[in-house]
Amino acid sequence: MTGVFPPLGSSLNKLRSYWLVLAIGVCSTLNSSLVLAHPHGWIDLSVRVITNDEGIATGLHQTWRMDPFYSLVVFEELQQVQGSNLQEGLDQLGSDIRDNLSQQHYFTEVRVNGEPQVLGEVSEYTALERDGRLTFMFILPLATPQPLAGRMLEYQVFDPTYYIEVVHEEKDGAPSEQALILNGEPDCRLSVLPADPDPELVMQAALLDVDETGESGLGRHFAETGRIECD
């Protein structure tokens, strides 16, 4: 995995590497006295399922809001880079995030009627500052568009090693109405199902120190499930 990191040598490169480390779930530069167990950060997620005029799903428009601490680190580092304004730095960082997440299937799994779906490559994306949070938005296409009528689409978004936690946007302790959206036809019921990990897995994650990596697949057990059931 070390080959995915860009060369170090400047504040911006260190910043990019810091995100890339988080993105693939390995050791970060955070002091272990501050963070002792998985997860070490979180992402607030919202998803809009994209459909065409015939009600065929073509992809997922995802919005990731990074946690406030990481966002603060990003903005401070970018502003210290000489000759680069904040948005220019965010543009490059967004490209780095996209490139490295592509090797991790964008942390996303999609199923239709229980059948895993092949995902396409992300070409539309942006990184920006919004309300003090680093926000990464991208469209993840399905390799083969899928009709939704009479079918059920489910997805999970998670870091395989559970280094960072991904949760849907909340309001009053429950997923917000904007956490999962479907525009257009057909008539569907939308829900976000909570994770229900085995207590032994919860303990396993809690015992992982900052310099340890959870087994690949650990994050799946802590992932919420977005579900769209259509008539």
mmCIF file of C-alpha atoms in Angstrom:
data_model
loop_
_atom_site.group_PDB
_atom_site.id
_atom_site.type_symbol
_atom_site.label_atom_id
_atom_site.label_comp_id
_atom_site.label_asym_id
_atom_site.label_seq_id
_atom_site.Cartn_x
_atom_site.Cartn_y
_atom_site.Cartn_z
ATOM 1 C CA MET A 1 0.000 0.000 0.000
ATOM 2 C CA THR A 2 2.920 2.362 0.497
ATOM 3 C CA GLY A 3 3.122 2.850 -3.234
ATOM 4 C CA VAL A 4 -0.083 4.852 -3.267
ATOM 5 C CA PHE A 5 1.424 7.678 -1.225
ATOM 6 C CA PRO A 6 2.750 10.778 -3.018
ATOM 7 C CA PRO A 7 6.310 11.833 -2.100
ATOM 8 C CA LEU A 8 6.645 13.781 1.126
ATOM 9 C CA GLY A 9 8.513 17.044 1.238
ATOM 10 C CA SER A 10 6.053 19.917 1.595
ATOM 11 C CA SER A 11 3.215 20.825 3.932
ATOM 12 C CA LEU A 12 0.669 20.129 1.219
ATOM 13 C CA ASN A 13 2.115 16.723 0.410
ATOM 14 C CA LYS A 14 2.096 15.844 4.096
ATOM 15 C CA LEU A 15 -1.518 16.934 4.267
ATOM 16 C CA ARG A 16 -2.450 14.811 1.284
ATOM 17 C CA SER A 17 -0.666 11.828 2.765
ATOM 18 C CA TYR A 18 -2.517 12.347 6.038
ATOM 19 C CA TRP A 19 -5.841 11.983 4.202
ATOM 20 C CA LEU A 20 -4.619 9.037 2.162
ATOM 21 C CA VAL A 21 -3.558 7.261 5.329
ATOM 22 C CA LEU A 22 -7.009 7.758 6.787
ATOM 23 C CA ALA A 23 -8.626 6.721 3.527
ATOM 24 C CA ILE A 24 -7.001 3.284 3.423
ATOM 25 C CA GLY A 25 -7.255 2.718 7.150
ATOM 26 C CA VAL A 26 -3.635 2.477 8.221
ATOM 27 C CA CYS A 27 -1.565 4.246 10.867
ATOM 28 C CA SER A 28 -1.955 8.013 11.050
ATOM 29 C CA THR A 29 0.255 10.713 12.499
ATOM 30 C CA LEU A 30 -2.181 11.445 15.319
ATOM 31 C CA ASN A 31 -0.774 11.181 18.850
ATOM 32 C CA SER A 32 -1.927 7.928 20.457
ATOM 33 C CA SER A 33 -2.702 9.769 23.680
ATOM 34 C CA LEU A 34 -5.487 11.550 21.835
ATOM 35 C CA VAL A 35 -6.976 8.544 20.047
ATOM 36 C CA LEU A 36 -6.774 5.056 21.554
ATOM 37 C CA ALA A 37 -9.270 2.898 19.667
ATOM 38 C CA HIS A 38 -11.023 2.517 16.342
ATOM 39 C CA PRO A 39 -12.522 4.470 14.764
ATOM 40 C CA HIS A 40 -10.157 7.464 14.777
ATOM 41 C CA GLY A 41 -12.337 9.843 12.780
ATOM 42 C CA TRP A 42 -15.662 9.957 11.053
ATOM 43 C CA ILE A 43 -17.482 11.009 7.917
ATOM 44 C CA ASP A 44 -21.075 12.271 7.799
ATOM 45 C CA LEU A 45 -22.656 10.802 4.679
ATOM 46 C CA SER A 46 -25.598 11.707 2.480
ATOM 47 C CA VAL A 47 -26.584 9.876 -0.697
ATOM 48 C CA ARG A 48 -28.828 10.746 -3.623
ATOM 49 C CA VAL A 49 -29.634 7.825 -5.900
ATOM 50 C CA ILE A 50 -29.559 9.079 -9.476
ATOM 51 C CA THR A 51 -32.211 7.789 -11.885
ATOM 52 C CA ASN A 52 -33.082 8.600 -15.472
ATOM 53 C CA ASP A 53 -36.534 9.381 -16.876
ATOM 54 C CA GLU A 54 -37.352 5.660 -17.024
ATOM 55 C CA GLY A 55 -36.640 5.125 -13.327
ATOM 56 C CA ILE A 56 -33.387 3.302 -13.964
ATOM 57 C CA ALA A 57 -30.669 3.859 -11.358
ATOM 58 C CA THR A 58 -27.419 5.057 -12.893
ATOM 59 C CA GLY A 59 -25.327 5.914 -9.844
ATOM 60 C CA LEU A 60 -24.974 7.340 -6.356
ATOM 61 C CA HIS A 61 -24.272 10.998 -5.693
ATOM 62 C CA GLN A 62 -22.387 10.935 -2.392
ATOM 63 C CA THR A 63 -21.518 13.814 -0.071
ATOM 64 C CA TRP A 64 -18.903 13.178 2.608
ATOM 65 C CA ARG A 65 -18.394 15.726 5.397
ATOM 66 C CA MET A 66 -15.125 15.083 7.215
ATOM 67 C CA ASP A 67 -15.021 15.460 10.970
ATOM 68 C CA PRO A 68 -14.251 18.947 12.359
ATOM 69 C CA PHE A 69 -10.764 18.092 13.673
ATOM 70 C CA TYR A 70 -9.513 16.681 10.406
ATOM 71 C CA SER A 71 -11.159 19.544 8.505
ATOM 72 C CA LEU A 72 -9.322 22.068 10.685
ATOM 73 C CA VAL A 73 -5.998 20.357 9.977
ATOM 74 C CA VAL A 74 -6.703 20.428 6.242
ATOM 75 C CA PHE A 75 -7.613 24.115 6.068
ATOM 76 C CA GLU A 76 -4.706 25.253 8.252
ATOM 77 C CA GLU A 77 -2.200 23.281 6.210
ATOM 78 C CA LEU A 78 -3.562 24.434 2.872
ATOM 79 C CA GLN A 79 -3.496 28.074 3.924
ATOM 80 C CA GLN A 80 0.174 27.750 4.893
ATOM 81 C CA VAL A 81 1.205 26.636 1.428
ATOM 82 C CA GLN A 82 2.802 29.538 -0.352
ATOM 83 C CA GLY A 83 1.478 30.442 -3.772
ATOM 84 C CA SER A 84 -1.729 28.445 -3.379
ATOM 85 C CA ASN A 85 -5.149 29.648 -2.334
ATOM 86 C CA LEU A 86 -7.475 27.399 -0.383
ATOM 87 C CA GLN A 87 -9.604 26.260 -3.315
ATOM 88 C CA GLU A 88 -6.591 25.449 -5.478
ATOM 89 C CA GLY A 89 -5.284 23.231 -2.723
ATOM 90 C CA LEU A 90 -8.687 21.618 -2.267
ATOM 91 C CA ASP A 91 -8.895 20.913 -5.997
ATOM 92 C CA GLN A 92 -5.632 18.985 -5.869
ATOM 93 C CA LEU A 93 -6.600 17.246 -2.647
ATOM 94 C CA GLY A 94 -9.910 16.188 -4.187
ATOM 95 C CA SER A 95 -8.038 14.610 -7.089
ATOM 96 C CA ASP A 96 -5.795 12.730 -4.668
ATOM 97 C CA ILE A 97 -8.786 11.488 -2.669
ATOM 98 C CA ARG A 98 -10.543 10.282 -5.811
ATOM 99 C CA ASP A 99 -7.436 8.512 -7.147
ATOM 100 C CA ASN A 100 -6.760 6.647 -3.937
ATOM 101 C CA LEU A 101 -10.359 5.794 -3.120
ATOM 102 C CA SER A 102 -10.637 4.233 -6.577
ATOM 103 C CA GLN A 103 -8.271 1.527 -5.337
ATOM 104 C CA GLN A 104 -10.671 0.868 -2.447
ATOM 105 C CA HIS A 105 -13.860 0.742 -4.557
ATOM 106 C CA TYR A 106 -14.720 4.187 -3.147
ATOM 107 C CA PHE A 107 -15.547 2.509 0.204
ATOM 108 C CA THR A 108 -18.889 1.547 -1.391
ATOM 109 C CA GLU A 109 -20.786 -1.672 -2.002
ATOM 110 C CA VAL A 110 -24.098 -1.760 -3.896
ATOM 111 C CA ARG A 111 -26.552 -4.651 -4.225
ATOM 112 C CA VAL A 112 -29.748 -4.989 -6.246
ATOM 113 C CA ASN A 113 -32.034 -7.786 -5.057
ATOM 114 C CA GLY A 114 -29.038 -9.105 -3.150
ATOM 115 C CA GLU A 115 -26.752 -9.220 -6.201
ATOM 116 C CA PRO A 116 -23.477 -7.232 -5.908
ATOM 117 C CA GLN A 117 -23.124 -4.508 -8.537
ATOM 118 C CA VAL A 118 -19.988 -3.539 -10.418
ATOM 119 C CA LEU A 119 -19.131 0.126 -9.955
ATOM 120 C CA GLY A 120 -17.787 2.494 -12.586
ATOM 121 C CA GLU A 121 -15.026 5.087 -12.268
ATOM 122 C CA VAL A 122 -15.594 8.495 -10.711
ATOM 123 C CA SER A 123 -15.066 11.391 -13.125
ATOM 124 C CA GLU A 124 -17.258 14.032 -11.467
ATOM 125 C CA TYR A 125 -16.102 15.159 -8.033
ATOM 126 C CA THR A 126 -15.175 18.198 -5.983
ATOM 127 C CA ALA A 127 -13.639 19.038 -2.619
ATOM 128 C CA LEU A 128 -14.705 22.234 -0.888
ATOM 129 C CA GLU A 129 -15.105 24.010 2.427
ATOM 130 C CA ARG A 130 -18.669 24.119 3.707
ATOM 131 C CA ASP A 131 -19.599 25.413 7.168
ATOM 132 C CA GLY A 132 -16.103 24.793 8.437
ATOM 133 C CA ARG A 133 -16.019 21.161 7.266
ATOM 134 C CA LEU A 134 -14.042 19.618 4.438
ATOM 135 C CA THR A 135 -16.667 18.243 2.069
ATOM 136 C CA PHE A 136 -15.989 15.764 -0.717
ATOM 137 C CA MET A 137 -18.771 15.241 -3.265
ATOM 138 C CA PHE A 138 -18.703 12.745 -6.117
ATOM 139 C CA ILE A 139 -20.898 10.739 -8.472
ATOM 140 C CA LEU A 140 -20.231 7.004 -8.339
ATOM 141 C CA PRO A 141 -21.771 5.383 -11.442
ATOM 142 C CA LEU A 142 -23.060 1.853 -11.704
ATOM 143 C CA ALA A 143 -21.224 -0.017 -14.449
ATOM 144 C CA THR A 144 -24.610 -1.340 -15.601
ATOM 145 C CA PRO A 145 -27.658 0.892 -14.886
ATOM 146 C CA GLN A 146 -30.343 -0.994 -12.981
ATOM 147 C CA PRO A 147 -34.145 -0.642 -13.166
ATOM 148 C CA LEU A 148 -35.682 -0.105 -9.725
ATOM 149 C CA ALA A 149 -39.335 -0.994 -10.344
ATOM 150 C CA GLY A 150 -40.221 -4.059 -8.276
ATOM 151 C CA ARG A 151 -36.689 -4.325 -6.925
ATOM 152 C CA MET A 152 -34.617 -3.425 -3.875
ATOM 153 C CA LEU A 153 -31.360 -1.502 -4.022
ATOM 154 C CA GLU A 154 -29.073 -1.502 -0.984
ATOM 155 C CA TYR A 155 -25.694 0.115 -0.400
ATOM 156 C CA GLN A 156 -23.108 0.356 2.337
ATOM 157 C CA VAL A 157 -20.302 2.896 2.602
ATOM 158 C CA PHE A 158 -17.473 1.953 4.953
ATOM 159 C CA ASP A 159 -13.737 1.926 5.518
ATOM 160 C CA PRO A 160 -12.851 -1.796 5.347
ATOM 161 C CA THR A 161 -10.499 -1.530 8.348
ATOM 162 C CA TYR A 162 -12.870 0.717 10.358
ATOM 163 C CA TYR A 163 -10.135 3.304 10.875
ATOM 164 C CA ILE A 164 -12.739 5.926 10.070
ATOM 165 C CA GLU A 165 -16.459 5.551 10.680
ATOM 166 C CA VAL A 166 -19.026 6.485 8.045
ATOM 167 C CA VAL A 167 -22.505 7.411 9.301
ATOM 168 C CA HIS A 168 -25.476 8.985 7.561
ATOM 169 C CA GLU A 169 -26.287 12.579 8.385
ATOM 170 C CA GLU A 170 -28.398 12.747 11.526
ATOM 171 C CA LYS A 171 -31.056 15.014 12.990
ATOM 172 C CA ASP A 172 -32.391 14.523 16.519
ATOM 173 C CA GLY A 173 -30.563 11.225 16.835
ATOM 174 C CA ALA A 174 -31.915 9.637 13.647
ATOM 175 C CA PRO A 175 -30.944 9.744 9.943
ATOM 176 C CA SER A 176 -32.101 13.045 8.486
ATOM 177 C CA GLU A 177 -34.522 13.280 5.584
ATOM 178 C CA GLN A 178 -31.616 14.451 3.435
ATOM 179 C CA ALA A 179 -29.397 11.493 4.319
ATOM 180 C CA LEU A 180 -30.938 9.346 1.571
ATOM 181 C CA ILE A 181 -32.816 10.831 -1.379
ATOM 182 C CA LEU A 182 -34.354 9.401 -4.530
ATOM 183 C CA ASN A 183 -35.722 11.780 -7.124
ATOM 184 C CA GLY A 184 -38.285 10.770 -9.730
ATOM 185 C CA GLU A 185 -39.871 7.424 -10.542
ATOM 186 C CA PRO A 186 -40.646 4.766 -9.460
ATOM 187 C CA ASP A 187 -42.526 4.897 -6.142
ATOM 188 C CA CYS A 188 -40.123 3.668 -3.477
ATOM 189 C CA ARG A 189 -39.655 3.416 0.277
ATOM 190 C CA LEU A 190 -36.355 4.745 1.622
ATOM 191 C CA SER A 191 -34.719 3.723 4.881
ATOM 192 C CA VAL A 192 -31.350 3.693 6.630
ATOM 193 C CA LEU A 193 -30.784 0.552 8.683
ATOM 194 C CA PRO A 194 -28.442 0.782 11.675
ATOM 195 C CA ALA A 195 -25.452 -1.483 12.053
ATOM 196 C CA ASP A 196 -25.748 -4.330 14.537
ATOM 197 C CA PRO A 197 -22.195 -5.591 15.154
ATOM 198 C CA ASP A 198 -21.448 -8.588 17.314
ATOM 199 C CA PRO A 199 -20.233 -7.486 20.786
ATOM 200 C CA GLU A 200 -16.990 -9.395 20.233
ATOM 201 C CA LEU A 201 -16.282 -7.303 17.129
ATOM 202 C CA VAL A 202 -17.018 -4.125 19.078
ATOM 203 C CA MET A 203 -14.427 -5.200 21.653
ATOM 204 C CA GLN A 204 -11.974 -6.143 18.921
ATOM 205 C CA ALA A 205 -12.242 -2.682 17.370
ATOM 206 C CA ALA A 206 -11.992 -0.966 20.744
ATOM 207 C CA LEU A 207 -8.724 -2.756 21.534
ATOM 208 C CA LEU A 208 -6.992 -1.651 18.329
ATOM 209 C CA ASP A 209 -4.435 1.031 19.083
ATOM 210 C CA VAL A 210 -3.731 3.998 16.818
ATOM 211 C CA ASP A 211 -0.779 2.192 15.219
ATOM 212 C CA GLU A 212 -2.752 -0.962 14.479
ATOM 213 C CA THR A 213 -4.868 -1.790 11.448
ATOM 214 C CA GLY A 214 -8.063 -3.764 11.710
ATOM 215 C CA GLU A 215 -8.554 -6.769 9.478
ATOM 216 C CA SER A 216 -9.909 -5.873 6.080
ATOM 217 C CA GLY A 217 -13.672 -6.297 6.227
ATOM 218 C CA LEU A 218 -14.002 -5.234 9.865
ATOM 219 C CA GLY A 219 -15.709 -2.002 8.846
ATOM 220 C CA ARG A 220 -18.527 -3.840 7.076
ATOM 221 C CA HIS A 221 -19.897 -4.996 10.437
ATOM 222 C CA PHE A 222 -20.238 -1.375 11.593
ATOM 223 C CA ALA A 223 -21.752 -0.027 8.374
ATOM 224 C CA GLU A 224 -25.257 1.357 8.078
ATOM 225 C CA THR A 225 -27.308 0.118 5.130
ATOM 226 C CA GLY A 226 -29.182 2.448 2.819
ATOM 227 C CA ARG A 227 -32.229 0.667 1.375
ATOM 228 C CA ILE A 228 -34.597 1.576 -1.443
ATOM 229 C CA GLU A 229 -37.585 -0.752 -1.963
ATOM 230 C CA CYS A 230 -39.614 0.028 -5.056
ATOM 231 C CA ASP A 231 -43.099 -1.047 -6.207
#
